[in-house]
PDB file of N, CA and C in Angstrom:
ATOM      1  N   UNK A 201     -30.314 -11.837 -38.766  1.00 47.00           N
ATOM      2  CA  UNK A 201     -29.910 -10.548 -36.872  1.00 47.00           C
ATOM      3  C   UNK A 201     -29.251 -11.580 -36.187  1.00 47.00           C
ATOM      4  N   UNK A 202     -28.820 -10.938 -35.628  1.00 46.00           N
ATOM      5  CA  UNK A 202     -27.874 -12.031 -34.118  1.00 46.00           C
ATOM      6  C   UNK A 202     -28.171 -11.027 -33.087  1.00 46.00           C
ATOM      7  N   UNK A 203     -28.930 -11.814 -31.588  1.00 47.00           N
ATOM      8  CA  UNK A 203     -28.882 -10.856 -30.609  1.00 47.00           C
ATOM      9  C   UNK A 203     -28.121  -9.428 -30.519  1.00 47.00           C
ATOM     10  N   UNK A 204     -26.799  -9.514 -30.471  1.00 47.00           N
ATOM     11  CA  UNK A 204     -25.661  -8.775 -30.475  1.00 47.00           C
ATOM     12  C   UNK A 204     -26.858  -7.663 -31.708  1.00 47.00           C
ATOM     13  N   UNK A 205     -26.849  -7.710 -32.481  1.00 44.00           N
ATOM     14  CA  UNK A 205     -27.040  -6.497 -33.491  1.00 44.00           C
ATOM     15  C   UNK A 205     -28.573  -5.974 -33.337  1.00 44.00           C
ATOM     16  N   UNK A 206     -29.151  -7.172 -32.692  1.00 44.00           N
ATOM     17  CA  UNK A 206     -30.868  -6.404 -31.944  1.00 44.00           C
ATOM     18  C   UNK A 206     -30.767  -6.008 -31.290  1.00 44.00           C
ATOM     19  N   UNK A 207     -29.926  -5.593 -30.084  1.00 45.00           N
ATOM     20  CA  UNK A 207     -29.826  -5.113 -28.747  1.00 45.00           C
ATOM     21  C   UNK A 207     -28.985  -3.892 -28.758  1.00 45.00           C
ATOM     22  N   UNK A 208     -27.946  -3.513 -30.188  1.00 46.00           N
ATOM     23  CA  UNK A 208     -27.344  -2.590 -30.198  1.00 46.00           C
ATOM     24  C   UNK A 208     -28.302  -1.471 -30.786  1.00 46.00           C
ATOM     25  N   UNK A 209     -29.208  -1.335 -31.750  1.00 43.00           N
ATOM     26  CA  UNK A 209     -30.024  -0.424 -32.710  1.00 43.00           C
ATOM     27  C   UNK A 209     -29.582   0.998 -32.527  1.00 43.00           C
ATOM     28  N   UNK A 210     -27.963   0.927 -32.893  1.00 42.00           N
ATOM     29  CA  UNK A 210     -27.675   2.080 -33.050  1.00 42.00           C
ATOM     30  C   UNK A 210     -28.591   3.776 -33.498  1.00 42.00           C
ATOM     31  N   UNK A 211     -29.384   3.546 -34.122  1.00 44.00           N
ATOM     32  CA  UNK A 211     -29.751   4.063 -35.032  1.00 44.00           C
ATOM     33  C   UNK A 211     -31.251   4.654 -33.510  1.00 44.00           C
ATOM     34  N   UNK A 212     -31.779   4.753 -32.404  1.00 43.00           N
ATOM     35  CA  UNK A 212     -31.992   4.792 -31.285  1.00 43.00           C
ATOM     36  C   UNK A 212     -31.505   6.345 -30.800  1.00 43.00           C
ATOM     37  N   UNK A 213     -32.342   7.133 -30.750  1.00 43.00           N
ATOM     38  CA  UNK A 213     -31.903   8.209 -29.503  1.00 43.00           C
ATOM     39  C   UNK A 213     -31.359   8.076 -27.975  1.00 43.00           C
ATOM     40  N   UNK A 214     -30.499   7.635 -27.267  1.00 47.00           N
ATOM     41  CA  UNK A 214     -30.829   7.560 -26.035  1.00 47.00           C
ATOM     42  C   UNK A 214     -31.944   8.645 -25.884  1.00 47.00           C
ATOM     43  N   UNK A 215     -32.309   7.819 -24.217  1.00 45.00           N
ATOM     44  CA  UNK A 215     -33.652   8.411 -23.637  1.00 45.00           C
ATOM     45  C   UNK A 215     -33.322   9.458 -22.917  1.00 45.00           C
ATOM     46  N   UNK A 216     -32.029  10.398 -22.264  1.00 47.00           N
ATOM     47  CA  UNK A 216     -31.695  11.579 -22.071  1.00 47.00           C
ATOM     48  C   UNK A 216     -31.718  12.098 -23.553  1.00 47.00           C
ATOM     49  N   UNK A 217     -31.939  11.800 -24.462  1.00 51.00           N
ATOM     50  CA  UNK A 217     -31.535  12.750 -25.866  1.00 51.00           C
ATOM     51  C   UNK A 217     -32.721  12.530 -26.652  1.00 51.00           C
ATOM     52  N   UNK A 218     -32.815  13.692 -27.175  1.00 56.00           N
ATOM     53  CA  UNK A 218     -33.579  13.741 -28.204  1.00 56.00           C
ATOM     54  C   UNK A 218     -33.273  13.758 -29.754  1.00 56.00           C
ATOM     55  N   UNK A 219     -34.757  14.215 -30.348  1.00 53.00           N
ATOM     56  CA  UNK A 219     -35.359  13.891 -31.977  1.00 53.00           C
ATOM     57  C   UNK A 219     -33.774  15.416 -31.961  1.00 53.00           C
ATOM     58  N   UNK A 220     -33.809  16.619 -31.520  1.00 75.00           N
ATOM     59  CA  UNK A 220     -32.515  17.952 -31.582  1.00 75.00           C
ATOM     60  C   UNK A 220     -31.632  18.223 -31.759  1.00 75.00           C
ATOM     61  N   UNK A 221     -31.588  16.789 -30.641  1.00 90.00           N
ATOM     62  CA  UNK A 221     -30.036  16.540 -30.112  1.00 90.00           C
ATOM     63  C   UNK A 221     -29.818  17.173 -29.355  1.00 90.00           C
ATOM     64  N   UNK A 222     -30.242  18.061 -28.411  1.00 93.00           N
ATOM     65  CA  UNK A 222     -31.121  18.052 -26.825  1.00 93.00           C
ATOM     66  C   UNK A 222     -31.034  17.569 -26.018  1.00 93.00           C
ATOM     67  N   UNK A 223     -30.565  17.368 -24.725  1.00 94.00           N
ATOM     68  CA  UNK A 223     -30.991  16.764 -23.566  1.00 94.00           C
ATOM     69  C   UNK A 223     -33.091  16.989 -23.736  1.00 94.00           C
ATOM     70  N   UNK A 224     -33.033  16.695 -22.478  1.00 95.00           N
ATOM     71  CA  UNK A 224     -34.394  16.707 -22.192  1.00 95.00           C
ATOM     72  C   UNK A 224     -34.398  19.129 -21.042  1.00 95.00           C
ATOM     73  N   UNK A 225     -33.336  18.190 -20.203  1.00 96.00           N
ATOM     74  CA  UNK A 225     -33.231  19.203 -19.288  1.00 96.00           C
ATOM     75  C   UNK A 225     -32.979  20.747 -20.136  1.00 96.00           C
ATOM     76  N   UNK A 226     -31.861  20.114 -21.481  1.00 96.00           N
ATOM     77  CA  UNK A 226     -31.269  21.904 -21.912  1.00 96.00           C
ATOM     78  C   UNK A 226     -32.876  22.060 -23.128  1.00 96.00           C
ATOM     79  N   UNK A 227     -33.329  21.295 -22.434  1.00 95.00           N
ATOM     80  CA  UNK A 227     -34.785  21.425 -23.631  1.00 95.00           C
ATOM     81  C   UNK A 227     -35.900  22.459 -22.440  1.00 95.00           C
ATOM     82  N   UNK A 228     -35.728  21.888 -21.591  1.00 95.00           N
ATOM     83  CA  UNK A 228     -36.567  22.306 -20.715  1.00 95.00           C
ATOM     84  C   UNK A 228     -35.832  23.534 -20.060  1.00 95.00           C
ATOM     85  N   UNK A 229     -34.776  23.300 -20.200  1.00 96.00           N
ATOM     86  CA  UNK A 229     -34.047  25.183 -19.573  1.00 96.00           C
ATOM     87  C   UNK A 229     -34.396  26.850 -20.477  1.00 96.00           C
ATOM     88  N   UNK A 230     -34.268  26.467 -22.339  1.00 96.00           N
ATOM     89  CA  UNK A 230     -34.869  26.848 -23.421  1.00 96.00           C
ATOM     90  C   UNK A 230     -36.062  28.023 -22.748  1.00 96.00           C
ATOM     91  N   UNK A 231     -37.292  25.999 -22.650  1.00 94.00           N
ATOM     92  CA  UNK A 231     -39.079  26.833 -22.219  1.00 94.00           C
ATOM     93  C   UNK A 231     -39.093  27.704 -21.008  1.00 94.00           C
ATOM     94  N   UNK A 232     -37.823  27.404 -20.238  1.00 94.00           N
ATOM     95  CA  UNK A 232     -37.779  28.347 -19.178  1.00 94.00           C
ATOM     96  C   UNK A 232     -37.478  29.059 -19.197  1.00 94.00           C
ATOM     97  N   UNK A 233     -36.510  29.938 -20.115  1.00 93.00           N
ATOM     98  CA  UNK A 233     -36.329  30.600 -20.467  1.00 93.00           C
ATOM     99  C   UNK A 233     -36.816  31.615 -20.769  1.00 93.00           C
ATOM    100  N   UNK A 234     -37.675  31.069 -21.747  1.00 92.00           N
ATOM    101  CA  UNK A 234     -38.725  31.041 -22.542  1.00 92.00           C
ATOM    102  C   UNK A 234     -39.919  31.913 -21.517  1.00 92.00           C
ATOM    103  N   UNK A 235     -40.077  31.906 -20.848  1.00 89.00           N
ATOM    104  CA  UNK A 235     -41.592  31.932 -20.265  1.00 89.00           C
ATOM    105  C   UNK A 235     -41.167  31.933 -18.821  1.00 89.00           C
ATOM    106  N   UNK A 236     -40.162  32.251 -18.144  1.00 80.00           N
ATOM    107  CA  UNK A 236     -39.865  32.132 -16.391  1.00 80.00           C
ATOM    108  C   UNK A 236     -40.476  33.684 -16.353  1.00 80.00           C
ATOM    109  N   UNK A 237     -40.754  34.864 -16.902  1.00 77.00           N
ATOM    110  CA  UNK A 237     -41.225  35.938 -16.151  1.00 77.00           C
ATOM    111  C   UNK A 237     -42.668  35.363 -15.219  1.00 77.00           C
ATOM    112  N   UNK A 238     -43.297  33.895 -16.229  1.00 74.00           N
ATOM    113  CA  UNK A 238     -45.126  33.776 -15.768  1.00 74.00           C
ATOM    114  C   UNK A 238     -44.891  33.095 -14.657  1.00 74.00           C
ATOM    115  N   UNK A 239     -43.553  32.103 -13.661  1.00 68.00           N
ATOM    116  CA  UNK A 239     -42.982  31.725 -12.569  1.00 68.00           C
ATOM    117  C   UNK A 239     -44.119  32.342 -11.560  1.00 68.00           C
ATOM    118  N   UNK A 240     -44.484  32.718  -9.955  1.00 66.00           N
ATOM    119  CA  UNK A 240     -44.672  33.740  -9.340  1.00 66.00           C
ATOM    120  C   UNK A 240     -43.101  33.628  -8.055  1.00 66.00           C
ATOM    121  N   UNK A 241     -43.015  34.686  -8.011  1.00 72.00           N
ATOM    122  CA  UNK A 241     -41.620  35.154  -7.532  1.00 72.00           C
ATOM    123  C   UNK A 241     -40.334  35.180  -8.031  1.00 72.00           C
ATOM    124  N   UNK A 242     -38.993  35.757  -7.646  1.00 86.00           N
ATOM    125  CA  UNK A 242     -37.683  35.627  -7.236  1.00 86.00           C
ATOM    126  C   UNK A 242     -38.164  34.773  -8.840  1.00 86.00           C
ATOM    127  N   UNK A 243     -36.623  34.693  -9.695  1.00 88.00           N
ATOM    128  CA  UNK A 243     -36.110  33.273 -11.184  1.00 88.00           C
ATOM    129  C   UNK A 243     -35.497  32.264  -9.924  1.00 88.00           C
ATOM    130  N   UNK A 244     -34.867  33.626  -9.859  1.00 89.00           N
ATOM    131  CA  UNK A 244     -33.500  32.699  -8.677  1.00 89.00           C
ATOM    132  C   UNK A 244     -34.227  31.354  -7.614  1.00 89.00           C
ATOM    133  N   UNK A 245     -35.202  31.119  -7.156  1.00 90.00           N
ATOM    134  CA  UNK A 245     -35.907  30.798  -6.523  1.00 90.00           C
ATOM    135  C   UNK A 245     -36.802  29.724  -7.402  1.00 90.00           C
ATOM    136  N   UNK A 246     -37.171  29.924  -8.252  1.00 90.00           N
ATOM    137  CA  UNK A 246     -37.851  29.330 -10.033  1.00 90.00           C
ATOM    138  C   UNK A 246     -37.197  28.040  -9.987  1.00 90.00           C
ATOM    139  N   UNK A 247     -35.667  28.758 -10.478  1.00 92.00           N
ATOM    140  CA  UNK A 247     -34.310  27.930 -11.099  1.00 92.00           C
ATOM    141  C   UNK A 247     -33.985  26.818  -9.805  1.00 92.00           C
ATOM    142  N   UNK A 248     -33.905  27.023  -8.317  1.00 93.00           N
ATOM    143  CA  UNK A 248     -33.717  26.701  -7.670  1.00 93.00           C
ATOM    144  C   UNK A 248     -34.889  25.254  -7.162  1.00 93.00           C
ATOM    145  N   UNK A 249     -36.774  25.768  -7.499  1.00 92.00           N
ATOM    146  CA  UNK A 249     -37.773  25.216  -7.393  1.00 92.00           C
ATOM    147  C   UNK A 249     -37.038  23.862  -8.621  1.00 92.00           C
ATOM    148  N   UNK A 250     -37.894  24.122  -9.997  1.00 93.00           N
ATOM    149  CA  UNK A 250     -38.123  23.645 -11.082  1.00 93.00           C
ATOM    150  C   UNK A 250     -36.658  23.024 -11.237  1.00 93.00           C
ATOM    151  N   UNK A 251     -34.816  23.043 -11.024  1.00 96.00           N
ATOM    152  CA  UNK A 251     -34.344  22.394 -11.847  1.00 96.00           C
ATOM    153  C   UNK A 251     -33.072  21.537 -10.950  1.00 96.00           C
ATOM    154  N   UNK A 252     -33.721  21.839  -9.320  1.00 96.00           N
ATOM    155  CA  UNK A 252     -32.660  21.209  -8.426  1.00 96.00           C
ATOM    156  C   UNK A 252     -31.459  21.899  -8.232  1.00 96.00           C
ATOM    157  N   UNK A 253     -30.988  22.633  -8.211  1.00 96.00           N
ATOM    158  CA  UNK A 253     -29.567  23.550  -8.551  1.00 96.00           C
ATOM    159  C   UNK A 253     -29.589  24.780  -8.638  1.00 96.00           C
ATOM    160  N   UNK A 254     -28.135  24.924  -7.799  1.00 95.00           N
ATOM    161  CA  UNK A 254     -27.968  26.515  -7.664  1.00 95.00           C
ATOM    162  C   UNK A 254     -28.892  27.640  -8.407  1.00 95.00           C
ATOM    163  N   UNK A 255     -28.389  28.267  -8.744  1.00 92.00           N
ATOM    164  CA  UNK A 255     -28.620  29.435  -9.587  1.00 92.00           C
ATOM    165  C   UNK A 255     -27.043  29.703 -10.323  1.00 92.00           C
ATOM    166  N   UNK A 256     -26.310  29.897  -9.472  1.00 94.00           N
ATOM    167  CA  UNK A 256     -24.631  29.690 -10.084  1.00 94.00           C
ATOM    168  C   UNK A 256     -24.774  28.526 -10.775  1.00 94.00           C
ATOM    169  N   UNK A 257     -24.498  27.186 -10.558  1.00 97.00           N
ATOM    170  CA  UNK A 257     -24.602  25.679 -11.988  1.00 97.00           C
ATOM    171  C   UNK A 257     -25.601  26.155 -12.827  1.00 97.00           C
ATOM    172  N   UNK A 258     -27.321  26.060 -12.892  1.00 96.00           N
ATOM    173  CA  UNK A 258     -28.075  27.057 -14.206  1.00 96.00           C
ATOM    174  C   UNK A 258     -27.112  27.753 -14.954  1.00 96.00           C
ATOM    175  N   UNK A 259     -26.948  28.609 -14.294  1.00 95.00           N
ATOM    176  CA  UNK A 259     -26.538  30.338 -15.849  1.00 95.00           C
ATOM    177  C   UNK A 259     -24.921  29.218 -16.747  1.00 95.00           C
ATOM    178  N   UNK A 260     -24.691  28.403 -16.264  1.00 96.00           N
ATOM    179  CA  UNK A 260     -23.390  28.165 -15.952  1.00 96.00           C
ATOM    180  C   UNK A 260     -23.428  26.506 -16.764  1.00 96.00           C
ATOM    181  N   UNK A 261     -24.492  26.217 -16.393  1.00 97.00           N
ATOM    182  CA  UNK A 261     -24.911  24.973 -17.760  1.00 97.00           C
ATOM    183  C   UNK A 261     -25.761  25.856 -19.323  1.00 97.00           C
ATOM    184  N   UNK A 262     -26.623  27.380 -18.435  1.00 97.00           N
ATOM    185  CA  UNK A 262     -26.742  28.097 -19.873  1.00 97.00           C
ATOM    186  C   UNK A 262     -26.097  28.337 -20.673  1.00 97.00           C
ATOM    187  N   UNK A 263     -25.117  28.905 -20.020  1.00 96.00           N
ATOM    188  CA  UNK A 263     -24.239  29.622 -20.636  1.00 96.00           C
ATOM    189  C   UNK A 263     -23.374  28.257 -21.865  1.00 96.00           C
ATOM    190  N   UNK A 264     -23.197  26.986 -21.229  1.00 97.00           N
ATOM    191  CA  UNK A 264     -23.118  26.215 -22.531  1.00 97.00           C
ATOM    192  C   UNK A 264     -23.540  26.323 -23.305  1.00 97.00           C
ATOM    193  N   UNK A 265     -24.819  25.691 -23.253  1.00 97.00           N
ATOM    194  CA  UNK A 265     -26.171  25.637 -23.542  1.00 97.00           C
ATOM    195  C   UNK A 265     -26.126  26.735 -25.249  1.00 97.00           C
ATOM    196  N   UNK A 266     -26.650  27.212 -24.470  1.00 97.00           N
ATOM    197  CA  UNK A 266     -25.850  28.109 -26.193  1.00 97.00           C
ATOM    198  C   UNK A 266     -25.170  28.267 -27.267  1.00 97.00           C
ATOM    199  N   UNK A 267     -23.823  27.982 -26.284  1.00 96.00           N
ATOM    200  CA  UNK A 267     -22.789  27.370 -27.012  1.00 96.00           C
ATOM    201  C   UNK A 267     -23.459  26.283 -28.841  1.00 96.00           C
ATOM    202  N   UNK A 268     -24.303  26.066 -27.936  1.00 96.00           N
ATOM    203  CA  UNK A 268     -24.658  24.302 -29.013  1.00 96.00           C
ATOM    204  C   UNK A 268     -25.378  24.658 -30.492  1.00 96.00           C
ATOM    205  N   UNK A 269     -24.897  24.793 -30.992  1.00 95.00           N
ATOM    206  CA  UNK A 269     -25.333  24.811 -32.507  1.00 95.00           C
ATOM    207  C   UNK A 269     -26.882  24.282 -33.116  1.00 95.00           C
ATOM    208  N   UNK A 270     -27.224  22.663 -31.846  1.00 96.00           N
ATOM    209  CA  UNK A 270     -28.374  22.550 -31.497  1.00 96.00           C
ATOM    210  C   UNK A 270     -29.878  23.283 -31.098  1.00 96.00           C
ATOM    211  N   UNK A 271     -29.620  24.167 -30.262  1.00 96.00           N
ATOM    212  CA  UNK A 271     -30.329  24.810 -29.630  1.00 96.00           C
ATOM    213  C   UNK A 271     -30.705  26.918 -30.270  1.00 96.00           C
ATOM    214  N   UNK A 272     -29.498  27.038 -31.200  1.00 95.00           N
ATOM    215  CA  UNK A 272     -30.158  28.054 -32.103  1.00 95.00           C
ATOM    216  C   UNK A 272     -30.551  27.177 -32.776  1.00 95.00           C
ATOM    217  N   UNK A 273     -30.595  25.422 -33.152  1.00 95.00           N
ATOM    218  CA  UNK A 273     -31.429  25.356 -34.195  1.00 95.00           C
ATOM    219  C   UNK A 273     -32.996  25.109 -33.789  1.00 95.00           C
ATOM    220  N   UNK A 274     -32.789  25.092 -32.205  1.00 94.00           N
ATOM    221  CA  UNK A 274     -34.454  24.740 -31.533  1.00 94.00           C
ATOM    222  C   UNK A 274     -35.080  26.184 -31.599  1.00 94.00           C
ATOM    223  N   UNK A 275     -34.107  27.233 -31.507  1.00 94.00           N
ATOM    224  CA  UNK A 275     -35.487  28.273 -30.913  1.00 94.00           C
ATOM    225  C   UNK A 275     -33.849  29.421 -31.354  1.00 94.00           C
ATOM    226  N   UNK A 276     -33.925  30.125 -31.937  1.00 96.00           N
ATOM    227  CA  UNK A 276     -32.778  30.582 -32.804  1.00 96.00           C
ATOM    228  C   UNK A 276     -33.501  32.479 -32.553  1.00 96.00           C
ATOM    229  N   UNK A 277     -33.949  32.358 -31.685  1.00 96.00           N
ATOM    230  CA  UNK A 277     -35.057  33.841 -31.842  1.00 96.00           C
ATOM    231  C   UNK A 277     -34.424  34.148 -29.885  1.00 96.00           C
ATOM    232  N   UNK A 278     -34.162  33.298 -29.158  1.00 96.00           N
ATOM    233  CA  UNK A 278     -34.070  33.293 -27.906  1.00 96.00           C
ATOM    234  C   UNK A 278     -32.850  33.024 -27.681  1.00 96.00           C
ATOM    235  N   UNK A 279     -32.483  32.335 -28.583  1.00 97.00           N
ATOM    236  CA  UNK A 279     -30.814  31.632 -27.979  1.00 97.00           C
ATOM    237  C   UNK A 279     -29.648  32.747 -28.955  1.00 97.00           C
ATOM    238  N   UNK A 280     -30.421  33.777 -30.257  1.00 96.00           N
ATOM    239  CA  UNK A 280     -29.802  34.601 -29.739  1.00 96.00           C
ATOM    240  C   UNK A 280     -30.533  35.917 -29.101  1.00 96.00           C
ATOM    241  N   UNK A 281     -30.765  36.506 -28.050  1.00 95.00           N
ATOM    242  CA  UNK A 281     -31.349  37.745 -27.286  1.00 95.00           C
ATOM    243  C   UNK A 281     -30.603  37.043 -26.186  1.00 95.00           C
ATOM    244  N   UNK A 282     -30.681  35.808 -25.930  1.00 96.00           N
ATOM    245  CA  UNK A 282     -30.027  34.893 -24.761  1.00 96.00           C
ATOM    246  C   UNK A 282     -28.657  35.607 -25.093  1.00 96.00           C
ATOM    247  N   UNK A 283     -27.844  35.557 -26.176  1.00 97.00           N
ATOM    248  CA  UNK A 283     -25.847  35.501 -26.531  1.00 97.00           C
ATOM    249  C   UNK A 283     -26.252  37.413 -26.148  1.00 97.00           C
ATOM    250  N   UNK A 284     -27.473  38.302 -27.060  1.00 96.00           N
ATOM    251  CA  UNK A 284     -26.759  39.815 -26.727  1.00 96.00           C
ATOM    252  C   UNK A 284     -27.665  40.049 -25.519  1.00 96.00           C
ATOM    253  N   UNK A 285     -28.039  39.111 -24.601  1.00 94.00           N
ATOM    254  CA  UNK A 285     -27.369  39.704 -23.111  1.00 94.00           C
ATOM    255  C   UNK A 285     -26.825  40.087 -22.437  1.00 94.00           C
ATOM    256  N   UNK A 286     -26.059  38.285 -22.468  1.00 94.00           N
ATOM    257  CA  UNK A 286     -25.058  37.983 -22.119  1.00 94.00           C
ATOM    258  C   UNK A 286     -24.188  38.979 -22.782  1.00 94.00           C
ATOM    259  N   UNK A 287     -23.650  39.490 -23.573  1.00 95.00           N
ATOM    260  CA  UNK A 287     -22.339  40.386 -24.595  1.00 95.00           C
ATOM    261  C   UNK A 287     -23.258  41.207 -23.270  1.00 95.00           C
ATOM    262  N   UNK A 288     -23.861  42.403 -23.155  1.00 93.00           N
ATOM    263  CA  UNK A 288     -23.883  43.069 -23.014  1.00 93.00           C
ATOM    264  C   UNK A 288     -23.954  42.857 -21.702  1.00 93.00           C
ATOM    265  N   UNK A 289     -23.708  42.235 -21.490  1.00 91.00           N
ATOM    266  CA  UNK A 289     -23.788  42.521 -19.241  1.00 91.00           C
ATOM    267  C   UNK A 289     -21.811  42.159 -19.237  1.00 91.00           C
ATOM    268  N   UNK A 290     -21.439  41.338 -20.283  1.00 91.00           N
ATOM    269  CA  UNK A 290     -19.672  41.733 -19.596  1.00 91.00           C
ATOM    270  C   UNK A 290     -18.595  42.103 -20.451  1.00 91.00           C
ATOM    271  N   UNK A 291     -19.749  43.339 -21.309  1.00 91.00           N
ATOM    272  CA  UNK A 291     -19.419  44.575 -22.386  1.00 91.00           C
ATOM    273  C   UNK A 291     -19.808  45.353 -20.994  1.00 91.00           C
ATOM    274  N   UNK A 292     -20.861  45.378 -19.503  1.00 90.00           N
ATOM    275  CA  UNK A 292     -20.374  46.088 -18.687  1.00 90.00           C
ATOM    276  C   UNK A 292     -19.987  45.325 -17.353  1.00 90.00           C
ATOM    277  N   UNK A 293     -19.502  44.748 -16.976  1.00 89.00           N
ATOM    278  CA  UNK A 293     -18.352  44.295 -16.185  1.00 89.00           C
ATOM    279  C   UNK A 293     -16.813  44.368 -16.739  1.00 89.00           C
ATOM    280  N   UNK A 294     -17.188  44.502 -17.883  1.00 89.00           N
ATOM    281  CA  UNK A 294     -15.477  45.062 -18.474  1.00 89.00           C
ATOM    282  C   UNK A 294     -15.513  46.152 -17.787  1.00 89.00           C
ATOM    283  N   UNK A 295     -16.012  46.743 -18.909  1.00 88.00           N
ATOM    284  CA  UNK A 295     -15.989  48.576 -18.022  1.00 88.00           C
ATOM    285  C   UNK A 295     -16.474  49.010 -17.146  1.00 88.00           C
ATOM    286  N   UNK A 296     -16.807  48.401 -16.057  1.00 86.00           N
ATOM    287  CA  UNK A 296     -16.806  48.253 -14.667  1.00 86.00           C
ATOM    288  C   UNK A 296     -15.272  48.691 -14.509  1.00 86.00           C
ATOM    289  N   UNK A 297     -14.524  47.284 -14.800  1.00 86.00           N
ATOM    290  CA  UNK A 297     -13.228  46.253 -14.322  1.00 86.00           C
ATOM    291  C   UNK A 297     -12.561  47.643 -14.524  1.00 86.00           C
ATOM    292  N   UNK A 298     -12.573  48.839 -15.927  1.00 86.00           N
ATOM    293  CA  UNK A 298     -11.767  49.548 -16.125  1.00 86.00           C
ATOM    294  C   UNK A 298     -11.910  51.187 -15.545  1.00 86.00           C
ATOM    295  N   UNK A 299     -13.133  51.301 -15.471  1.00 84.00           N
ATOM    296  CA  UNK A 299     -13.910  52.472 -14.332  1.00 84.00           C
ATOM    297  C   UNK A 299     -14.454  53.512 -15.662  1.00 84.00           C
ATOM    298  N   UNK A 300     -14.770  52.149 -16.623  1.00 84.00           N
ATOM    299  CA  UNK A 300     -15.230  53.603 -17.812  1.00 84.00           C
ATOM    300  C   UNK A 300     -16.664  53.298 -17.515  1.00 84.00           C
ATOM    301  N   UNK A 301     -17.972  54.265 -17.889  1.00 78.00           N
ATOM    302  CA  UNK A 301     -19.323  54.945 -17.470  1.00 78.00           C
ATOM    303  C   UNK A 301     -19.820  54.683 -19.144  1.00 78.00           C
ATOM    304  N   UNK A 302     -20.257  53.738 -19.129  1.00 71.00           N
ATOM    305  CA  UNK A 302     -20.680  53.697 -20.495  1.00 71.00           C
ATOM    306  C   UNK A 302     -22.404  53.220 -20.821  1.00 71.00           C
ATOM    307  N   UNK A 303     -22.854  54.483 -19.615  1.00 66.00           N
ATOM    308  CA  UNK A 303     -24.332  55.464 -19.202  1.00 66.00           C
ATOM    309  C   UNK A 303     -24.730  55.868 -20.528  1.00 66.00           C
TER     310      UNK A 303
END
């Protein structure tokens, strides 16, 4: 084995990737969604403190994460619940725009 082959190591995951195919931050986001209610204060504040990002950016990344098959494999019940909640909110927004009362 020459020096180039020994340095390449293609089978090793990158430091930011885990065995599940999700990054540490993505796994942390799933863990946070699983137990966010345990944190004191508002969820928005906990997001800013834990992830150092705006809530808007957090939810953009979370929505992208929910579409990954790796996320479904990592925690199927949580991902299904979050997808269902997201779909309900989208329906409610669309209904409000059309002036329909879904209650």
